[in-house]
GROMACS .gro file of C-alpha atoms in nm:
model
  415
    1MET     CA    1   0.498   1.140   3.802
    2PRO     CA    2   0.445   0.864   4.063
    3PRO     CA    3   0.679   0.565   4.003
    4ALA     CA    4   0.381   0.328   3.970
    5TYR     CA    5   0.281   0.498   3.643
    6ALA     CA    6   0.617   0.422   3.478
    7ALA     CA    7   0.488   0.073   3.401
    8THR     CA    8   0.173   0.230   3.253
    9LYS     CA    9   0.385   0.436   3.015
   10ARG     CA   10   0.586   0.131   2.909
   11ALA     CA   11   0.269  -0.068   2.839
   12SER     CA   12   0.132   0.229   2.641
   13TYR     CA   13   0.450   0.246   2.434
   14ALA     CA   14   0.417  -0.127   2.359
   15ALA     CA   15   0.052  -0.076   2.265
   16TYR     CA   16   0.159   0.152   1.982
   17VAL     CA   17   0.400  -0.117   1.866
   18VAL     CA   18   0.100  -0.351   1.853
   19GLN     CA   19  -0.090  -0.102   1.640
   20ALA     CA   20   0.208  -0.073   1.406
   21ILE     CA   21   0.205  -0.451   1.365
   22VAL     CA   22  -0.162  -0.472   1.270
   23ASN     CA   23  -0.132  -0.179   1.027
   24ASN     CA   24   0.189  -0.277   0.848
   25LEU     CA   25   0.226  -0.656   0.845
   26ALA     CA   26  -0.032  -0.741   0.579
   27PRO     CA   27   0.094  -0.484   0.322
   28LEU     CA   28   0.440  -0.639   0.350
   29LEU     CA   29   0.286  -0.976   0.260
   30PHE     CA   30   0.088  -0.848  -0.039
   31VAL     CA   31   0.335  -1.000  -0.286
   32VAL     CA   32   0.312  -1.335  -0.103
   33PHE     CA   33  -0.069  -1.322  -0.103
   34HIS     CA   34  -0.063  -1.246  -0.474
   35THR     CA   35   0.180  -1.519  -0.575
   36ARG     CA   36   0.090  -1.801  -0.334
   37LEU     CA   37  -0.282  -1.740  -0.276
   38ASP     CA   38  -0.357  -1.595  -0.621
   39ILE     CA   39  -0.519  -1.282  -0.474
   40PRO     CA   40  -0.569  -1.015  -0.745
   41VAL     CA   41  -0.392  -0.682  -0.696
   42ALA     CA   42  -0.722  -0.492  -0.680
   43GLN     CA   43  -0.837  -0.708  -0.387
   44LEU     CA   44  -0.505  -0.654  -0.209
   45GLY     CA   45  -0.567  -0.280  -0.220
   46ALA     CA   46  -0.909  -0.342  -0.070
   47LEU     CA   47  -0.747  -0.513   0.232
   48ALA     CA   48  -0.563  -0.193   0.329
   49ALA     CA   49  -0.881   0.012   0.290
   50LEU     CA   50  -1.074  -0.247   0.495
   51ASN     CA   51  -0.825  -0.222   0.782
   52PHE     CA   52  -0.847   0.155   0.814
   53GLY     CA   53  -1.219   0.158   0.739
   54VAL     CA   54  -1.291  -0.082   1.026
   55GLN     CA   55  -1.066   0.122   1.256
   56LEU     CA   56  -1.262   0.431   1.157
   57LEU     CA   57  -1.593   0.261   1.239
   58THR     CA   58  -1.446   0.141   1.569
   59ASP     CA   59  -1.347   0.497   1.659
   60LEU     CA   60  -1.704   0.604   1.588
   61ALA     CA   61  -1.863   0.318   1.782
   62VAL     CA   62  -1.665   0.362   2.104
   63MET     CA   63  -1.664   0.741   2.106
   64ARG     CA   64  -1.920   0.773   2.384
   65VAL     CA   65  -1.845   0.446   2.564
   66VAL     CA   66  -1.486   0.469   2.689
   67ASP     CA   67  -1.540   0.758   2.930
   68ARG     CA   68  -1.816   0.554   3.098
   69VAL     CA   69  -1.653   0.212   3.126
   70GLY     CA   70  -1.292   0.318   3.189
   71TYR     CA   71  -0.974   0.222   3.010
   72ARG     CA   72  -0.878  -0.124   3.135
   73VAL     CA   73  -1.143  -0.353   2.984
   74PRO     CA   74  -1.131  -0.206   2.631
   75LEU     CA   75  -0.749  -0.199   2.639
   76VAL     CA   76  -0.732  -0.568   2.726
   77LEU     CA   77  -0.997  -0.644   2.463
   78ALA     CA   78  -0.796  -0.451   2.204
   79HIS     CA   79  -0.490  -0.670   2.265
   80VAL     CA   80  -0.696  -0.991   2.258
   81LEU     CA   81  -0.846  -0.894   1.921
   82ALA     CA   82  -0.508  -0.790   1.779
   83ALA     CA   83  -0.350  -1.122   1.873
   84LEU     CA   84  -0.649  -1.323   1.753
   85GLY     CA   85  -0.664  -1.139   1.423
   86LEU     CA   86  -0.295  -1.200   1.354
   87VAL     CA   87  -0.333  -1.572   1.422
   88LEU     CA   88  -0.640  -1.582   1.197
   89LEU     CA   89  -0.437  -1.406   0.926
   90ALA     CA   90  -0.211  -1.712   0.922
   91VAL     CA   91  -0.489  -1.972   0.943
   92LEU     CA   92  -0.805  -1.859   0.765
   93PRO     CA   93  -0.665  -1.811   0.411
   94LEU     CA   94  -0.539  -2.171   0.420
   95VAL     CA   95  -0.860  -2.335   0.549
   96THR     CA   96  -1.138  -2.133   0.383
   97PRO     CA   97  -1.259  -2.201   0.028
   98ASP     CA   98  -1.201  -1.835  -0.059
   99PRO     CA   99  -0.861  -1.720   0.071
  100PHE     CA  100  -0.952  -1.355   0.020
  101ALA     CA  101  -1.258  -1.392   0.242
  102GLY     CA  102  -1.036  -1.548   0.509
  103LEU     CA  103  -0.794  -1.256   0.486
  104CYS     CA  104  -1.081  -1.008   0.515
  105ALA     CA  105  -1.218  -1.179   0.826
  106ALA     CA  106  -0.877  -1.170   0.993
  107VAL     CA  107  -0.827  -0.804   0.901
  108VAL     CA  108  -1.164  -0.710   1.050
  109VAL     CA  109  -1.077  -0.876   1.382
  110TYR     CA  110  -0.738  -0.714   1.430
  111ALA     CA  111  -0.858  -0.381   1.287
  112VAL     CA  112  -1.115  -0.354   1.568
  113GLY     CA  113  -0.827  -0.406   1.812
  114GLY     CA  114  -0.619  -0.144   1.634
  115GLY     CA  115  -0.906   0.104   1.637
  116LEU     CA  116  -0.953   0.057   2.011
  117LEU     CA  117  -0.583   0.118   2.073
  118GLU     CA  118  -0.594   0.436   1.869
  119VAL     CA  119  -0.880   0.571   2.080
  120LEU     CA  120  -0.748   0.459   2.419
  121VAL     CA  121  -0.370   0.490   2.442
  122SER     CA  122  -0.328   0.863   2.375
  123PRO     CA  123  -0.579   0.978   2.641
  124VAL     CA  124  -0.425   0.736   2.893
  125VAL     CA  125  -0.084   0.902   2.851
  126GLU     CA  126  -0.236   1.251   2.828
  127HIS     CA  127  -0.413   1.204   3.162
  128LEU     CA  128  -0.115   1.063   3.353
  129PRO     CA  129  -0.002   1.295   3.635
  130THR     CA  130   0.277   1.473   3.444
  131PRO     CA  131   0.359   1.847   3.428
  132THR     CA  132   0.151   2.037   3.172
  133GLU     CA  133   0.460   2.168   2.992
  134SER     CA  134   0.580   1.808   2.936
  135LYS     CA  135   0.261   1.667   2.786
  136ALA     CA  136   0.326   1.757   2.420
  137ALA     CA  137   0.675   1.606   2.437
  138GLY     CA  138   0.532   1.297   2.609
  139MET     CA  139   0.272   1.255   2.335
  140ALA     CA  140   0.538   1.275   2.065
  141LEU     CA  141   0.753   1.021   2.250
  142LEU     CA  142   0.453   0.788   2.279
  143HIS     CA  143   0.379   0.807   1.907
  144SER     CA  144   0.744   0.744   1.823
  145PHE     CA  145   0.690   0.386   1.934
  146TYR     CA  146   0.446   0.337   1.646
  147CYS     CA  147   0.739   0.418   1.418
  148TRP     CA  148   0.977   0.184   1.600
  149GLY     CA  149   0.712  -0.085   1.571
  150GLN     CA  150   0.668  -0.016   1.201
  151LEU     CA  151   1.043  -0.032   1.148
  152ALA     CA  152   1.066  -0.358   1.343
  153VAL     CA  153   0.786  -0.510   1.134
  154VAL     CA  154   0.948  -0.404   0.807
  155VAL     CA  155   1.298  -0.524   0.896
  156GLY     CA  156   1.187  -0.836   1.087
  157THR     CA  157   0.936  -0.950   0.826
  158THR     CA  158   1.176  -0.887   0.537
  159ALA     CA  159   1.454  -1.080   0.714
  160LEU     CA  160   1.232  -1.372   0.816
  161LEU     CA  161   1.086  -1.406   0.468
  162ALA     CA  162   1.439  -1.420   0.328
  163VAL     CA  163   1.536  -1.691   0.579
  164LEU     CA  164   1.217  -1.899   0.590
  165GLY     CA  165   1.101  -1.850   0.234
  166GLU     CA  166   0.758  -1.749   0.115
  167ARG     CA  167   0.620  -2.102   0.168
  168LEU     CA  168   0.637  -2.056   0.547
  169TRP     CA  169   0.480  -1.709   0.552
  170PRO     CA  170   0.204  -1.816   0.801
  171VAL     CA  171   0.471  -1.838   1.071
  172LEU     CA  172   0.517  -1.461   1.060
  173PRO     CA  173   0.170  -1.346   1.181
  174VAL     CA  174   0.181  -1.604   1.459
  175LEU     CA  175   0.519  -1.478   1.576
  176TRP     CA  176   0.403  -1.116   1.573
  177ALA     CA  177   0.091  -1.216   1.772
  178VAL     CA  178   0.315  -1.278   2.072
  179VAL     CA  179   0.361  -0.901   2.119
  180PRO     CA  180  -0.006  -0.817   2.196
  181LEU     CA  181  -0.038  -1.134   2.407
  182VAL     CA  182   0.249  -1.024   2.631
  183ASN     CA  183   0.130  -0.664   2.654
  184LEU     CA  184  -0.228  -0.755   2.748
  185VAL     CA  185  -0.086  -0.915   3.066
  186ALA     CA  186   0.075  -0.581   3.147
  187PHE     CA  187  -0.254  -0.395   3.104
  188LEU     CA  188  -0.422  -0.634   3.345
  189ARG     CA  189  -0.191  -0.506   3.620
  190VAL     CA  190  -0.069  -0.150   3.559
  191PRO     CA  191  -0.247   0.147   3.723
  192LEU     CA  192  -0.458   0.353   3.484
  193PRO     CA  193  -0.585   0.710   3.521
  194ASP     CA  194  -0.953   0.783   3.565
  195THR     CA  195  -1.154   0.899   3.266
  196VAL     CA  196  -1.301   1.251   3.272
  197ALA     CA  197  -1.622   1.254   3.475
  198GLU     CA  198  -1.937   1.322   3.277
  199GLU     CA  199  -2.024   1.634   3.474
  200ASP     CA  200  -1.679   1.782   3.396
  201ARG     CA  201  -1.644   1.663   3.036
  202THR     CA  202  -1.687   1.901   2.745
  203PRO     CA  203  -1.976   1.757   2.537
  204LEU     CA  204  -1.908   1.658   2.180
  205ARG     CA  205  -2.182   1.890   2.054
  206SER     CA  206  -2.000   2.183   2.214
  207LEU     CA  207  -1.671   2.076   2.058
  208LEU     CA  208  -1.827   2.037   1.716
  209GLY     CA  209  -1.979   2.383   1.747
  210THR     CA  210  -1.634   2.539   1.796
  211PRO     CA  211  -1.451   2.654   1.479
  212LEU     CA  212  -1.115   2.583   1.639
  213PHE     CA  213  -1.204   2.220   1.704
  214LEU     CA  214  -1.328   2.184   1.347
  215ALA     CA  215  -0.987   2.314   1.240
  216ALA     CA  216  -0.829   2.045   1.459
  217LEU     CA  217  -1.031   1.782   1.271
  218VAL     CA  218  -0.899   1.923   0.942
  219LEU     CA  219  -0.546   1.901   1.083
  220MET     CA  220  -0.600   1.538   1.182
  221MET     CA  221  -0.744   1.448   0.842
  222THR     CA  222  -0.471   1.617   0.638
  223GLY     CA  223  -0.198   1.503   0.879
  224GLY     CA  224  -0.315   1.142   0.859
  225ALA     CA  225  -0.336   1.163   0.480
  226ALA     CA  226   0.009   1.321   0.446
  227GLU     CA  227   0.165   1.047   0.661
  228LEU     CA  228  -0.020   0.740   0.534
  229THR     CA  229  -0.013   0.827   0.163
  230MET     CA  230   0.365   0.825   0.151
  231ALA     CA  231   0.397   0.539   0.401
  232GLN     CA  232   0.159   0.311   0.209
  233TRP     CA  233   0.293   0.385  -0.140
  234SER     CA  234   0.667   0.432  -0.075
  235SER     CA  235   0.754   0.061  -0.107
  236PHE     CA  236   0.561   0.023  -0.433
  237PHE     CA  237   0.707   0.348  -0.567
  238ALA     CA  238   1.061   0.242  -0.473
  239GLU     CA  239   1.027  -0.094  -0.646
  240GLN     CA  240   0.811  -0.014  -0.947
  241GLY     CA  241   0.886   0.355  -0.996
  242THR     CA  242   1.263   0.348  -0.946
  243GLY     CA  243   1.342  -0.015  -1.030
  244VAL     CA  244   1.504  -0.138  -0.707
  245SER     CA  245   1.439  -0.488  -0.565
  246LYS     CA  246   1.156  -0.560  -0.321
  247GLN     CA  247   1.394  -0.601  -0.025
  248VAL     CA  248   1.571  -0.274  -0.102
  249GLY     CA  249   1.238  -0.107  -0.175
  250ASP     CA  250   1.094  -0.213   0.161
  251LEU     CA  251   1.402  -0.096   0.352
  252LEU     CA  252   1.448   0.233   0.164
  253GLY     CA  253   1.074   0.297   0.135
  254PRO     CA  254   0.865   0.229   0.447
  255GLY     CA  255   1.170   0.120   0.648
  256LEU     CA  256   1.370   0.443   0.625
  257PHE     CA  257   1.046   0.645   0.633
  258ALA     CA  258   0.955   0.485   0.968
  259LEU     CA  259   1.308   0.531   1.104
  260LEU     CA  260   1.311   0.904   1.034
  261MET     CA  261   0.953   0.953   1.151
  262GLY     CA  262   1.037   0.778   1.476
  263ALA     CA  263   1.355   0.984   1.512
  264GLY     CA  264   1.157   1.305   1.469
  265ARG     CA  265   0.901   1.209   1.731
  266PHE     CA  266   1.166   1.081   1.971
  267ALA     CA  267   1.373   1.397   1.934
  268TYR     CA  268   1.074   1.617   2.009
  269GLY     CA  269   0.988   1.394   2.304
  270ILE     CA  270   1.335   1.459   2.451
  271TRP     CA  271   1.398   1.824   2.354
  272GLY     CA  272   1.054   1.945   2.246
  273ARG     CA  273   0.993   2.185   2.534
  274ARG     CA  274   1.254   2.418   2.386
  275VAL     CA  275   1.060   2.497   2.067
  276SER     CA  276   0.709   2.609   1.973
  277LEU     CA  277   0.503   2.309   1.863
  278ARG     CA  278   0.279   2.522   1.642
  279VAL     CA  279   0.574   2.678   1.457
  280LEU     CA  280   0.738   2.338   1.421
  281LEU     CA  281   0.418   2.198   1.270
  282MET     CA  282   0.406   2.479   1.015
  283VAL     CA  283   0.768   2.427   0.911
  284SER     CA  284   0.751   2.046   0.902
  285SER     CA  285   0.424   2.032   0.703
  286ALA     CA  286   0.569   2.273   0.447
  287GLY     CA  287   0.877   2.050   0.432
  288ALA     CA  288   0.655   1.748   0.370
  289GLY     CA  289   0.502   1.926   0.072
  290VAL     CA  290   0.852   1.984  -0.067
  291CYS     CA  291   0.935   1.615  -0.019
  292TYR     CA  292   0.629   1.510  -0.217
  293VAL     CA  293   0.726   1.746  -0.500
  294VAL     CA  294   1.090   1.629  -0.508
  295ALA     CA  295   0.991   1.261  -0.502
  296ALA     CA  296   0.758   1.323  -0.795
  297THR     CA  297   0.977   1.543  -1.013
  298VAL     CA  298   1.343   1.441  -0.972
  299ALA     CA  299   1.465   1.180  -1.219
  300VAL     CA  300   1.754   1.051  -1.005
  301PRO     CA  301   1.617   0.744  -0.818
  302ALA     CA  302   1.838   0.799  -0.511
  303VAL     CA  303   1.709   1.155  -0.472
  304SER     CA  304   1.346   1.045  -0.512
  305LEU     CA  305   1.390   0.774  -0.249
  306LEU     CA  306   1.564   1.018  -0.015
  307ALA     CA  307   1.269   1.256  -0.050
  308CYS     CA  308   1.029   0.972   0.039
  309ALA     CA  309   1.234   0.894   0.348
  310LEU     CA  310   1.273   1.257   0.456
  311CYS     CA  311   0.898   1.292   0.430
  312GLY     CA  312   0.882   1.059   0.731
  313LEU     CA  313   1.080   1.314   0.934
  314CYS     CA  314   0.860   1.599   0.813
  315VAL     CA  315   0.527   1.432   0.894
  316ALA     CA  316   0.651   1.295   1.228
  317LEU     CA  317   0.469   1.546   1.447
  318LEU     CA  318   0.157   1.613   1.240
  319TRP     CA  319  -0.058   1.348   1.413
  320PRO     CA  320   0.073   1.361   1.775
  321GLY     CA  321   0.123   1.738   1.751
  322THR     CA  322  -0.241   1.792   1.662
  323PHE     CA  323  -0.342   1.571   1.955
  324SER     CA  324  -0.132   1.788   2.187
  325LEU     CA  325  -0.251   2.122   2.050
  326THR     CA  326  -0.613   2.013   2.079
  327ALA     CA  327  -0.575   1.863   2.427
  328ALA     CA  328  -0.416   2.187   2.547
  329ARG     CA  329  -0.701   2.388   2.402
  330PHE     CA  330  -0.979   2.153   2.521
  331PRO     CA  331  -0.837   1.987   2.836
  332MET     CA  332  -1.172   1.837   2.944
  333GLY     CA  333  -1.258   1.676   2.611
  334GLY     CA  334  -1.205   1.324   2.748
  335ALA     CA  335  -1.158   1.003   2.554
  336ALA     CA  336  -1.452   1.092   2.330
  337MET     CA  337  -1.258   1.390   2.196
  338PHE     CA  338  -0.954   1.172   2.122
  339ALA     CA  339  -1.185   0.923   1.949
  340LEU     CA  340  -1.323   1.198   1.726
  341LEU     CA  341  -0.972   1.316   1.643
  342ALA     CA  342  -0.866   0.959   1.566
  343LEU     CA  343  -1.175   0.922   1.348
  344ALA     CA  344  -1.066   1.223   1.142
  345GLY     CA  345  -0.708   1.091   1.123
  346ASP     CA  346  -0.827   0.751   1.007
  347ALA     CA  347  -1.049   0.917   0.747
  348GLY     CA  348  -0.744   1.097   0.612
  349GLY     CA  349  -0.537   0.779   0.633
  350THR     CA  350  -0.802   0.601   0.426
  351LEU     CA  351  -0.875   0.873   0.171
  352GLY     CA  352  -0.515   0.987   0.112
  353PRO     CA  353  -0.372   0.656  -0.014
  354TRP     CA  354  -0.693   0.588  -0.205
  355ALA     CA  355  -0.673   0.929  -0.374
  356ALA     CA  356  -0.310   0.865  -0.468
  357GLY     CA  357  -0.407   0.533  -0.624
  358ALA     CA  358  -0.694   0.692  -0.812
  359ALA     CA  359  -0.469   0.971  -0.939
  360ALA     CA  360  -0.209   0.714  -1.048
  361GLY     CA  361  -0.481   0.539  -1.247
  362ALA     CA  362  -0.561   0.869  -1.419
  363ALA     CA  363  -0.204   0.911  -1.543
  364ASP     CA  364  -0.311   0.791  -1.886
  365GLY     CA  365  -0.626   1.004  -1.873
  366TRP     CA  366  -0.678   1.355  -1.747
  367LEU     CA  367  -0.337   1.356  -1.575
  368ALA     CA  368  -0.157   1.244  -1.891
  369PRO     CA  369  -0.008   1.589  -1.970
  370VAL     CA  370   0.138   1.608  -1.619
  371ALA     CA  371   0.271   1.250  -1.638
  372ALA     CA  372   0.435   1.326  -1.973
  373ALA     CA  373   0.621   1.620  -1.822
  374LEU     CA  374   0.759   1.414  -1.532
  375PRO     CA  375   1.039   1.151  -1.528
  376GLY     CA  376   0.938   0.795  -1.603
  377ASP     CA  377   0.795   0.580  -1.323
  378GLY     CA  378   0.757   0.243  -1.491
  379GLY     CA  379   0.406   0.328  -1.607
  380THR     CA  380   0.270   0.328  -1.250
  381GLY     CA  381   0.145   0.686  -1.261
  382LEU     CA  382   0.275   0.745  -0.909
  383ARG     CA  383   0.486   1.050  -0.993
  384PRO     CA  384   0.190   1.267  -1.100
  385ALA     CA  385  -0.010   1.120  -0.811
  386LEU     CA  386   0.253   1.221  -0.555
  387LEU     CA  387   0.281   1.564  -0.713
  388LEU     CA  388  -0.092   1.611  -0.674
  389CYS     CA  389  -0.079   1.485  -0.314
  390ALA     CA  390   0.170   1.758  -0.223
  391ALA     CA  391  -0.140   1.971  -0.169
  392ILE     CA  392  -0.226   1.764   0.142
  393PRO     CA  393   0.058   1.877   0.372
  394VAL     CA  394   0.025   2.228   0.230
  395ALA     CA  395  -0.340   2.228   0.343
  396PHE     CA  396  -0.222   2.120   0.690
  397CYS     CA  397   0.027   2.409   0.697
  398LEU     CA  398  -0.235   2.667   0.601
  399THR     CA  399  -0.473   2.535   0.867
  400VAL     CA  400  -0.221   2.528   1.152
  401VAL     CA  401  -0.128   2.890   1.075
  402ARG     CA  402  -0.473   2.987   1.201
  403PHE     CA  403  -0.470   2.753   1.502
  404ARG     CA  404  -0.418   2.910   1.843
  405ALA     CA  405  -0.348   2.698   2.151
  406ALA     CA  406  -0.434   2.935   2.433
  407ARG     CA  407  -0.697   2.900   2.704
  408PRO     CA  408  -0.988   2.656   2.640
  409ALA     CA  409  -1.234   2.783   2.382
  410VAL     CA  410  -1.515   2.579   2.537
  411GLU     CA  411  -1.581   2.574   2.909
  412PRO     CA  412  -1.674   2.232   3.051
  413VAL     CA  413  -2.050   2.204   3.087
  414ALA     CA  414  -2.279   1.917   3.172
  415ALA     CA  415  -2.374   1.687   2.889
   0.00000   0.00000   0.00000
């Protein structure tokens, strides 16, 4: 790879740190929003759904635009919106009559930035001039920086809240806004690859008419759901379901989950060319299903928390691995293809945590017999919910068994 593109890779890695900030900061402040702004718990759950819902709509809106306008302008815009949204997260709840409305407005702004990053960064790295056999490992290494960003947000936010106190919580979003501000300067200068020309690009209608691409969308949806369901609920499960403190719950829940997920992606990025990605996806998704079952059924809190953390290692490659398998199969799909894949991943990331919450609410209803047979979870209903959600990574495993990454199934034709 030409030396000039090394700076492009570094900026792309930092862009995934930015996305980790916008996705994970607000959930870590849910307790603060509840106690200091008097936001009901039900509305706090709506904030997480709003973030991923707006990202999903952003994926849909820019699907056909990026290949025409290039990468630079939307990448810079994504960082501007991420920084602005984080600053608004600190300001709007304190100056608007309805703090929840202020939080929602801030989330919408930075979620558009996060959605743009999700669509743009992966195809930028995929289309850098690197050897074909190194692309899957490079994609995994890129996505590992989301995990390092998530870990930094969890540890940094937890530490700063302990030092500053909850009263000064608005300082935290402003501090985190520095990261996208610095990285947008980098994207103003680094060289970027060209998008796929329209006459060479595989049209979306051709992709959507290919059973193998539809299977890739299923992989993205189930992979996103398997990852985000455990990531979003692990802190709450650690604290409420096993009885540990919030600080310990954050570190042993999403913190350790992110560490192991990042380690898995980083390891594949360094040594991945030695193993079959497809086989590794089958094994790891089956392992994720086992982690869900162990977390739900084992009464020993330490074992349940370890299963939650190990799930991060097992789901590490589901999202970037599907990107790589699909890009190898459809090399001329362009940014629009990555947008469609991200759309499916966001749909899974929205529906999975929501389904877990809905199942937890049914623990005193139709899931009551299952809940009664499982160890206690403080009345949260999360154990039967996690047991039910074990079907998600199993569905991924069954789908990837039938996925073949050989020559392109669709030849590039004019749109």
